[in-house]
Amino acid sequence: MIPSAPKSIPVVAIDGPSGSGKGTIALRLADRMGWHILDSGALYRLVALAGQNHSLPLDDEASLEALARHLDVQFLGGKVILEGEDVSKTIRSEECGKNASMVAAIPGVRRALLERQRAFAQGPGLVADGRDMGTVVFPDAELKIFLTASAEERAKRRYNQLKEKEIDVNLRSLLEDILEDIKARDARDSSRRTAPLRAAEDAIELDTTELTIDQVVESVIRHMSARGLIEVENQK
């Protein structure tokens, strides 16, 4: 099936907890459609990393907000450049992810990154993944998807992802530890004061625990077609 180009500039918002598959699904969809992609989590990871590089405590809200407003970052050919340094691999570490979750709970940081995220919405369309894409960043998105999966399954995915990317999986990154971190992150993301993790009222919830990546992608494609965002043609 080949999706045709949309007639307007639609936004597909994909939200969900850590390890639910939203990043992989969003990337596959954007690549298939030829649309832009927003990995909002990367922005918070970048703020956390920049704060660490500048020796800022994770509870220094004012300084981290100012840093977020003037974040020196470039996305070049699949690489992420922070203040002139390639940090593509660094921001995917478990430590950076945990720090990003803490930074993302700061209201000022979220406000500082809001317009930067919305600026990603360009033709022919945008697939945006995160935790508040459908509730805060793009509340008028034409399609909102909320992905879920069991904590155990998400921990397994994250563990395998770290190994595939050849990121050091040390004693702190054993499966049991990753599961504990995921549960803690879920609690932190769901209970924060600003933009807590939750499904938008009009979001379609998909449990990906027993589904393959291709099955989830096809499901989202069907929902996009049903909303009239794309026309799906069968090609023999």
mmCIF file of N, CA, C and O in Angstrom, residues 64-142:
data_model
loop_
_atom_site.group_PDB
_atom_site.id
_atom_site.type_symbol
_atom_site.label_atom_id
_atom_site.label_comp_id
_atom_site.label_asym_id
_atom_site.label_seq_id
_atom_site.Cartn_x
_atom_site.Cartn_y
_atom_site.Cartn_z
ATOM 1 N N LEU A 64 17.730 26.347 33.858
ATOM 2 C CA LEU A 64 17.383 25.365 32.832
ATOM 3 C C LEU A 64 16.363 25.941 31.855
ATOM 4 O O LEU A 64 16.411 25.647 30.659
ATOM 5 N N GLU A 65 15.451 26.763 32.341
ATOM 6 C CA GLU A 65 14.498 27.418 31.443
ATOM 7 C C GLU A 65 15.238 28.346 30.478
ATOM 8 O O GLU A 65 14.965 28.355 29.267
ATOM 9 N N ALA A 66 16.167 29.136 31.000
ATOM 10 C CA ALA A 66 16.939 30.046 30.147
ATOM 11 C C ALA A 66 17.751 29.250 29.130
ATOM 12 O O ALA A 66 17.858 29.639 27.956
ATOM 13 N N LEU A 67 18.298 28.122 29.558
ATOM 14 C CA LEU A 67 19.076 27.276 28.663
ATOM 15 C C LEU A 67 18.193 26.723 27.548
ATOM 16 O O LEU A 67 18.588 26.688 26.377
ATOM 17 N N ALA A 68 16.977 26.311 27.900
ATOM 18 C CA ALA A 68 16.046 25.765 26.913
ATOM 19 C C ALA A 68 15.646 26.810 25.874
ATOM 20 O O ALA A 68 15.484 26.503 24.694
ATOM 21 N N ARG A 69 15.506 28.048 26.319
ATOM 22 C CA ARG A 69 15.094 29.122 25.404
ATOM 23 C C ARG A 69 16.170 29.436 24.369
ATOM 24 O O ARG A 69 15.870 29.898 23.269
ATOM 25 N N HIS A 70 17.411 29.198 24.720
ATOM 26 C CA HIS A 70 18.515 29.542 23.819
ATOM 27 C C HIS A 70 19.337 28.306 23.456
ATOM 28 O O HIS A 70 20.543 28.417 23.204
ATOM 29 N N LEU A 71 18.694 27.163 23.410
ATOM 30 C CA LEU A 71 19.385 25.909 23.154
ATOM 31 C C LEU A 71 20.053 25.931 21.784
ATOM 32 O O LEU A 71 19.411 26.129 20.757
ATOM 33 N N ASP A 72 21.351 25.721 21.770
ATOM 34 C CA ASP A 72 22.132 25.722 20.536
ATOM 35 C C ASP A 72 22.187 24.302 19.986
ATOM 36 O O ASP A 72 23.087 23.530 20.316
ATOM 37 N N VAL A 73 21.196 23.952 19.170
ATOM 38 C CA VAL A 73 21.114 22.584 18.656
ATOM 39 C C VAL A 73 20.775 22.595 17.173
ATOM 40 O O VAL A 73 20.046 23.460 16.688
ATOM 41 N N GLN A 74 21.332 21.638 16.466
ATOM 42 C CA GLN A 74 21.049 21.462 15.046
ATOM 43 C C GLN A 74 20.788 19.986 14.772
ATOM 44 O O GLN A 74 21.418 19.110 15.363
ATOM 45 N N PHE A 75 19.821 19.731 13.878
ATOM 46 C CA PHE A 75 19.541 18.370 13.442
ATOM 47 C C PHE A 75 20.011 18.273 11.994
ATOM 48 O O PHE A 75 19.375 18.811 11.081
ATOM 49 N N LEU A 76 21.124 17.586 11.793
ATOM 50 C CA LEU A 76 21.755 17.554 10.477
ATOM 51 C C LEU A 76 21.928 16.121 9.973
ATOM 52 O O LEU A 76 22.734 15.357 10.538
ATOM 53 N N GLY A 77 21.164 15.763 8.952
ATOM 54 C CA GLY A 77 21.326 14.460 8.329
ATOM 55 C C GLY A 77 21.284 13.287 9.282
ATOM 56 O O GLY A 77 22.102 12.371 9.197
ATOM 57 N N GLY A 78 20.368 13.323 10.232
ATOM 58 C CA GLY A 78 20.252 12.240 11.189
ATOM 59 C C GLY A 78 21.130 12.420 12.417
ATOM 60 O O GLY A 78 21.036 11.643 13.367
ATOM 61 N N LYS A 79 21.986 13.431 12.402
ATOM 62 C CA LYS A 79 22.848 13.700 13.551
ATOM 63 C C LYS A 79 22.260 14.838 14.387
ATOM 64 O O LYS A 79 21.590 15.727 13.873
ATOM 65 N N VAL A 80 22.536 14.783 15.687
ATOM 66 C CA VAL A 80 22.098 15.835 16.597
ATOM 67 C C VAL A 80 23.340 16.543 17.113
ATOM 68 O O VAL A 80 24.198 15.936 17.763
ATOM 69 N N ILE A 81 23.444 17.831 16.803
ATOM 70 C CA ILE A 81 24.624 18.620 17.164
ATOM 71 C C ILE A 81 24.254 19.605 18.263
ATOM 72 O O ILE A 81 23.426 20.495 18.064
ATOM 73 N N LEU A 82 24.840 19.437 19.429
ATOM 74 C CA LEU A 82 24.603 20.335 20.565
ATOM 75 C C LEU A 82 25.849 21.156 20.830
ATOM 76 O O LEU A 82 26.918 20.610 21.125
ATOM 77 N N GLU A 83 25.713 22.459 20.670
ATOM 78 C CA GLU A 83 26.838 23.372 20.907
ATOM 79 C C GLU A 83 28.092 22.919 20.164
ATOM 80 O O GLU A 83 29.203 22.923 20.685
ATOM 81 N N GLY A 84 27.880 22.490 18.916
ATOM 82 C CA GLY A 84 28.988 22.103 18.057
ATOM 83 C C GLY A 84 29.466 20.679 18.205
ATOM 84 O O GLY A 84 30.380 20.253 17.487
ATOM 85 N N GLU A 85 28.867 19.900 19.100
ATOM 86 C CA GLU A 85 29.312 18.521 19.348
ATOM 87 C C GLU A 85 28.233 17.526 18.938
ATOM 88 O O GLU A 85 27.042 17.731 19.213
ATOM 89 N N ASP A 86 28.629 16.446 18.287
ATOM 90 C CA ASP A 86 27.704 15.393 17.890
ATOM 91 C C ASP A 86 27.328 14.586 19.139
ATOM 92 O O ASP A 86 28.157 13.879 19.712
ATOM 93 N N VAL A 87 26.061 14.702 19.538
ATOM 94 C CA VAL A 87 25.599 14.019 20.753
ATOM 95 C C VAL A 87 24.507 12.994 20.419
ATOM 96 O O VAL A 87 23.725 12.612 21.290
ATOM 97 N N SER A 88 24.452 12.564 19.174
ATOM 98 C CA SER A 88 23.411 11.648 18.714
ATOM 99 C C SER A 88 23.314 10.400 19.585
ATOM 100 O O SER A 88 22.215 9.927 19.903
ATOM 101 N N LYS A 89 24.450 9.864 19.975
ATOM 102 C CA LYS A 89 24.476 8.645 20.784
ATOM 103 C C LYS A 89 24.320 8.965 22.271
ATOM 104 O O LYS A 89 23.616 8.251 23.002
ATOM 105 N N THR A 90 24.922 10.035 22.701
ATOM 106 C CA THR A 90 24.905 10.395 24.120
ATOM 107 C C THR A 90 23.494 10.618 24.649
ATOM 108 O O THR A 90 23.164 10.190 25.758
ATOM 109 N N ILE A 91 22.635 11.279 23.874
ATOM 110 C CA ILE A 91 21.297 11.601 24.367
ATOM 111 C C ILE A 91 20.395 10.375 24.472
ATOM 112 O O ILE A 91 19.297 10.461 25.033
ATOM 113 N N ARG A 92 20.842 9.236 23.936
ATOM 114 C CA ARG A 92 20.020 8.026 24.002
ATOM 115 C C ARG A 92 20.388 7.136 25.179
ATOM 116 O O ARG A 92 19.818 6.060 25.332
ATOM 117 N N SER A 93 21.302 7.581 26.011
ATOM 118 C CA SER A 93 21.704 6.780 27.161
ATOM 119 C C SER A 93 20.598 6.770 28.209
ATOM 120 O O SER A 93 19.729 7.657 28.248
ATOM 121 N N GLU A 94 20.630 5.761 29.082
ATOM 122 C CA GLU A 94 19.635 5.656 30.157
ATOM 123 C C GLU A 94 19.740 6.848 31.108
ATOM 124 O O GLU A 94 18.720 7.389 31.550
ATOM 125 N N GLU A 95 20.951 7.276 31.416
ATOM 126 C CA GLU A 95 21.136 8.397 32.328
ATOM 127 C C GLU A 95 20.510 9.667 31.769
ATOM 128 O O GLU A 95 19.819 10.400 32.480
ATOM 129 N N CYS A 96 20.734 9.910 30.491
ATOM 130 C CA CYS A 96 20.189 11.107 29.863
ATOM 131 C C CYS A 96 18.658 11.045 29.843
ATOM 132 O O CYS A 96 17.984 12.048 30.043
ATOM 133 N N GLY A 97 18.121 9.862 29.612
ATOM 134 C CA GLY A 97 16.674 9.698 29.593
ATOM 135 C C GLY A 97 16.057 10.002 30.944
ATOM 136 O O GLY A 97 15.007 10.660 31.040
ATOM 137 N N LYS A 98 16.682 9.512 32.017
ATOM 138 C CA LYS A 98 16.174 9.772 33.366
ATOM 139 C C LYS A 98 16.270 11.256 33.707
ATOM 140 O O LYS A 98 15.349 11.839 34.289
ATOM 141 N N ASN A 99 17.383 11.887 33.333
ATOM 142 C CA ASN A 99 17.539 13.314 33.591
ATOM 143 C C ASN A 99 16.533 14.134 32.794
ATOM 144 O O ASN A 99 16.003 15.135 33.286
ATOM 145 N N ALA A 100 16.250 13.692 31.571
ATOM 146 C CA ALA A 100 15.286 14.394 30.729
ATOM 147 C C ALA A 100 13.893 14.362 31.348
ATOM 148 O O ALA A 100 13.140 15.338 31.281
ATOM 149 N N SER A 101 13.545 13.224 31.956
ATOM 150 C CA SER A 101 12.238 13.113 32.597
ATOM 151 C C SER A 101 12.107 14.114 33.738
ATOM 152 O O SER A 101 11.042 14.695 33.960
ATOM 153 N N MET A 102 13.199 14.360 34.454
ATOM 154 C CA MET A 102 13.184 15.326 35.549
ATOM 155 C C MET A 102 13.100 16.751 35.010
ATOM 156 O O MET A 102 12.345 17.581 35.512
ATOM 157 N N VAL A 103 13.866 17.012 33.948
ATOM 158 C CA VAL A 103 13.859 18.345 33.342
ATOM 159 C C VAL A 103 12.493 18.651 32.729
ATOM 160 O O VAL A 103 11.997 19.783 32.798
ATOM 161 N N ALA A 104 11.868 17.629 32.155
ATOM 162 C CA ALA A 104 10.569 17.814 31.495
ATOM 163 C C ALA A 104 9.459 18.170 32.478
ATOM 164 O O ALA A 104 8.396 18.645 32.078
ATOM 165 N N ALA A 105 9.702 17.953 33.775
ATOM 166 C CA ALA A 105 8.702 18.288 34.783
ATOM 167 C C ALA A 105 8.739 19.771 35.160
ATOM 168 O O ALA A 105 7.877 20.248 35.901
ATOM 169 N N ILE A 106 9.706 20.504 34.628
ATOM 170 C CA ILE A 106 9.834 21.933 34.941
ATOM 171 C C ILE A 106 8.952 22.741 33.983
ATOM 172 O O ILE A 106 9.174 22.748 32.772
ATOM 173 N N PRO A 107 7.932 23.426 34.506
ATOM 174 C CA PRO A 107 7.000 24.170 33.641
ATOM 175 C C PRO A 107 7.688 25.164 32.714
ATOM 176 O O PRO A 107 7.322 25.291 31.538
ATOM 177 N N GLY A 108 8.701 25.860 33.218
ATOM 178 C CA GLY A 108 9.386 26.859 32.401
ATOM 179 C C GLY A 108 10.097 26.257 31.213
ATOM 180 O O GLY A 108 10.144 26.856 30.130
ATOM 181 N N VAL A 109 10.662 25.083 31.385
ATOM 182 C CA VAL A 109 11.343 24.403 30.282
ATOM 183 C C VAL A 109 10.329 24.002 29.225
ATOM 184 O O VAL A 109 10.570 24.162 28.025
ATOM 185 N N ARG A 110 9.186 23.508 29.659
ATOM 186 C CA ARG A 110 8.143 23.103 28.705
ATOM 187 C C ARG A 110 7.640 24.311 27.919
ATOM 188 O O ARG A 110 7.423 24.237 26.715
ATOM 189 N N ARG A 111 7.460 25.428 28.608
ATOM 190 C CA ARG A 111 7.019 26.648 27.921
ATOM 191 C C ARG A 111 8.071 27.108 26.920
ATOM 192 O O ARG A 111 7.746 27.538 25.803
ATOM 193 N N ALA A 112 9.323 27.024 27.308
ATOM 194 C CA ALA A 112 10.415 27.485 26.445
ATOM 195 C C ALA A 112 10.505 26.674 25.161
ATOM 196 O O ALA A 112 10.875 27.201 24.109
ATOM 197 N N LEU A 113 10.173 25.385 25.234
ATOM 198 C CA LEU A 113 10.307 24.512 24.064
ATOM 199 C C LEU A 113 9.036 24.417 23.230
ATOM 200 O O LEU A 113 9.056 23.846 22.134
ATOM 201 N N LEU A 114 7.930 24.994 23.731
ATOM 202 C CA LEU A 114 6.646 24.828 23.056
ATOM 203 C C LEU A 114 6.644 25.334 21.617
ATOM 204 O O LEU A 114 6.284 24.603 20.678
ATOM 205 N N GLU A 115 7.040 26.575 21.408
ATOM 206 C CA GLU A 115 7.014 27.142 20.060
ATOM 207 C C GLU A 115 8.026 26.469 19.142
ATOM 208 O O GLU A 115 7.801 26.317 17.948
ATOM 209 N N ARG A 116 9.153 26.058 19.703
ATOM 210 C CA ARG A 116 10.159 25.360 18.894
ATOM 211 C C ARG A 116 9.575 24.055 18.362
ATOM 212 O O ARG A 116 9.800 23.681 17.214
ATOM 213 N N GLN A 117 8.801 23.372 19.196
ATOM 214 C CA GLN A 117 8.175 22.133 18.759
ATOM 215 C C GLN A 117 7.115 22.393 17.689
ATOM 216 O O GLN A 117 7.038 21.680 16.691
ATOM 217 N N ARG A 118 6.301 23.390 17.898
ATOM 218 C CA ARG A 118 5.239 23.692 16.940
ATOM 219 C C ARG A 118 5.786 24.115 15.584
ATOM 220 O O ARG A 118 5.135 23.945 14.557
ATOM 221 N N ALA A 119 6.996 24.651 15.570
ATOM 222 C CA ALA A 119 7.608 25.096 14.318
ATOM 223 C C ALA A 119 7.954 23.923 13.401
ATOM 224 O O ALA A 119 8.201 24.119 12.211
ATOM 225 N N PHE A 120 7.944 22.711 13.933
ATOM 226 C CA PHE A 120 8.226 21.536 13.113
ATOM 227 C C PHE A 120 7.068 21.214 12.165
ATOM 228 O O PHE A 120 7.228 20.441 11.226
ATOM 229 N N ALA A 121 5.902 21.775 12.413
ATOM 230 C CA ALA A 121 4.727 21.499 11.586
ATOM 231 C C ALA A 121 4.852 22.221 10.248
ATOM 232 O O ALA A 121 4.515 23.395 10.129
ATOM 233 N N GLN A 122 5.365 21.529 9.257
ATOM 234 C CA GLN A 122 5.546 22.072 7.920
ATOM 235 C C GLN A 122 5.041 21.057 6.905
ATOM 236 O O GLN A 122 4.899 19.872 7.200
ATOM 237 N N GLY A 123 4.743 21.560 5.695
ATOM 238 C CA GLY A 123 4.255 20.685 4.646
ATOM 239 C C GLY A 123 5.297 19.687 4.200
ATOM 240 O O GLY A 123 6.494 19.955 4.310
ATOM 241 N N PRO A 124 4.877 18.507 3.769
ATOM 242 C CA PRO A 124 3.488 18.103 3.535
ATOM 243 C C PRO A 124 2.756 17.597 4.773
ATOM 244 O O PRO A 124 1.546 17.372 4.730
ATOM 245 N N GLY A 125 3.432 17.445 5.910
ATOM 246 C CA GLY A 125 2.773 16.969 7.108
ATOM 247 C C GLY A 125 3.793 16.676 8.189
ATOM 248 O O GLY A 125 4.998 16.688 7.948
ATOM 249 N N LEU A 126 3.300 16.424 9.396
ATOM 250 C CA LEU A 126 4.180 16.176 10.525
ATOM 251 C C LEU A 126 3.686 14.990 11.348
ATOM 252 O O LEU A 126 2.503 14.872 11.634
ATOM 253 N N VAL A 127 4.636 14.133 11.707
ATOM 254 C CA VAL A 127 4.375 13.083 12.690
ATOM 255 C C VAL A 127 5.151 13.481 13.932
ATOM 256 O O VAL A 127 6.380 13.599 13.895
ATOM 257 N N ALA A 128 4.442 13.732 15.029
ATOM 258 C CA ALA A 128 5.071 14.207 16.259
ATOM 259 C C ALA A 128 4.917 13.181 17.361
ATOM 260 O O ALA A 128 3.815 12.725 17.637
ATOM 261 N N ASP A 129 6.036 12.813 17.998
ATOM 262 C CA ASP A 129 5.932 11.848 19.091
ATOM 263 C C ASP A 129 6.435 12.441 20.393
ATOM 264 O O ASP A 129 7.347 13.268 20.401
ATOM 265 N N GLY A 130 5.778 12.060 21.472
ATOM 266 C CA GLY A 130 6.163 12.564 22.779
ATOM 267 C C GLY A 130 5.226 12.092 23.860
ATOM 268 O O GLY A 130 4.679 10.991 23.798
ATOM 269 N N ARG A 131 5.005 12.966 24.826
ATOM 270 C CA ARG A 131 4.104 12.631 25.922
ATOM 271 C C ARG A 131 2.958 13.618 26.061
ATOM 272 O O ARG A 131 1.998 13.371 26.790
ATOM 273 N N ASP A 132 3.070 14.761 25.361
ATOM 274 C CA ASP A 132 1.980 15.749 25.421
ATOM 275 C C ASP A 132 1.696 16.349 24.046
ATOM 276 O O ASP A 132 1.210 17.464 23.933
ATOM 277 N N MET A 133 1.991 15.592 22.997
ATOM 278 C CA MET A 133 1.773 16.099 21.644
ATOM 279 C C MET A 133 0.290 16.364 21.374
ATOM 280 O O MET A 133 -0.083 17.390 20.813
ATOM 281 N N GLY A 134 -0.548 15.427 21.779
ATOM 282 C CA GLY A 134 -1.976 15.567 21.503
ATOM 283 C C GLY A 134 -2.728 16.388 22.512
ATOM 284 O O GLY A 134 -3.839 16.852 22.232
ATOM 285 N N THR A 135 -2.147 16.594 23.694
ATOM 286 C CA THR A 135 -2.849 17.341 24.739
ATOM 287 C C THR A 135 -2.423 18.797 24.837
ATOM 288 O O THR A 135 -3.227 19.659 25.188
ATOM 289 N N VAL A 136 -1.155 19.096 24.534
ATOM 290 C CA VAL A 136 -0.635 20.448 24.726
ATOM 291 C C VAL A 136 -0.029 21.048 23.456
ATOM 292 O O VAL A 136 -0.408 22.142 23.033
ATOM 293 N N VAL A 137 0.913 20.345 22.853
ATOM 294 C CA VAL A 137 1.652 20.927 21.727
ATOM 295 C C VAL A 137 0.795 21.049 20.480
ATOM 296 O O VAL A 137 0.768 22.090 19.827
ATOM 297 N N PHE A 138 0.063 19.985 20.158
ATOM 298 C CA PHE A 138 -0.814 20.011 18.979
ATOM 299 C C PHE A 138 -2.213 19.538 19.370
ATOM 300 O O PHE A 138 -2.674 18.472 18.949
ATOM 301 N N PRO A 139 -2.920 20.331 20.181
ATOM 302 C CA PRO A 139 -4.254 19.920 20.639
ATOM 303 C C PRO A 139 -5.274 19.793 19.512
ATOM 304 O O PRO A 139 -6.304 19.134 19.680
ATOM 305 N N ASP A 140 -4.985 20.426 18.360
ATOM 306 C CA ASP A 140 -5.897 20.359 17.218
ATOM 307 C C ASP A 140 -5.413 19.380 16.152
ATOM 308 O O ASP A 140 -5.869 19.433 15.000
ATOM 309 N N ALA A 141 -4.499 18.502 16.518
ATOM 310 C CA ALA A 141 -3.986 17.518 15.555
ATOM 311 C C ALA A 141 -5.139 16.713 14.956
ATOM 312 O O ALA A 141 -6.089 16.341 15.655
ATOM 313 N N GLU A 142 -5.032 16.454 13.658
ATOM 314 C CA GLU A 142 -6.098 15.724 12.969
ATOM 315 C C GLU A 142 -6.236 14.283 13.461
ATOM 316 O O GLU A 142 -7.329 13.719 13.429
#
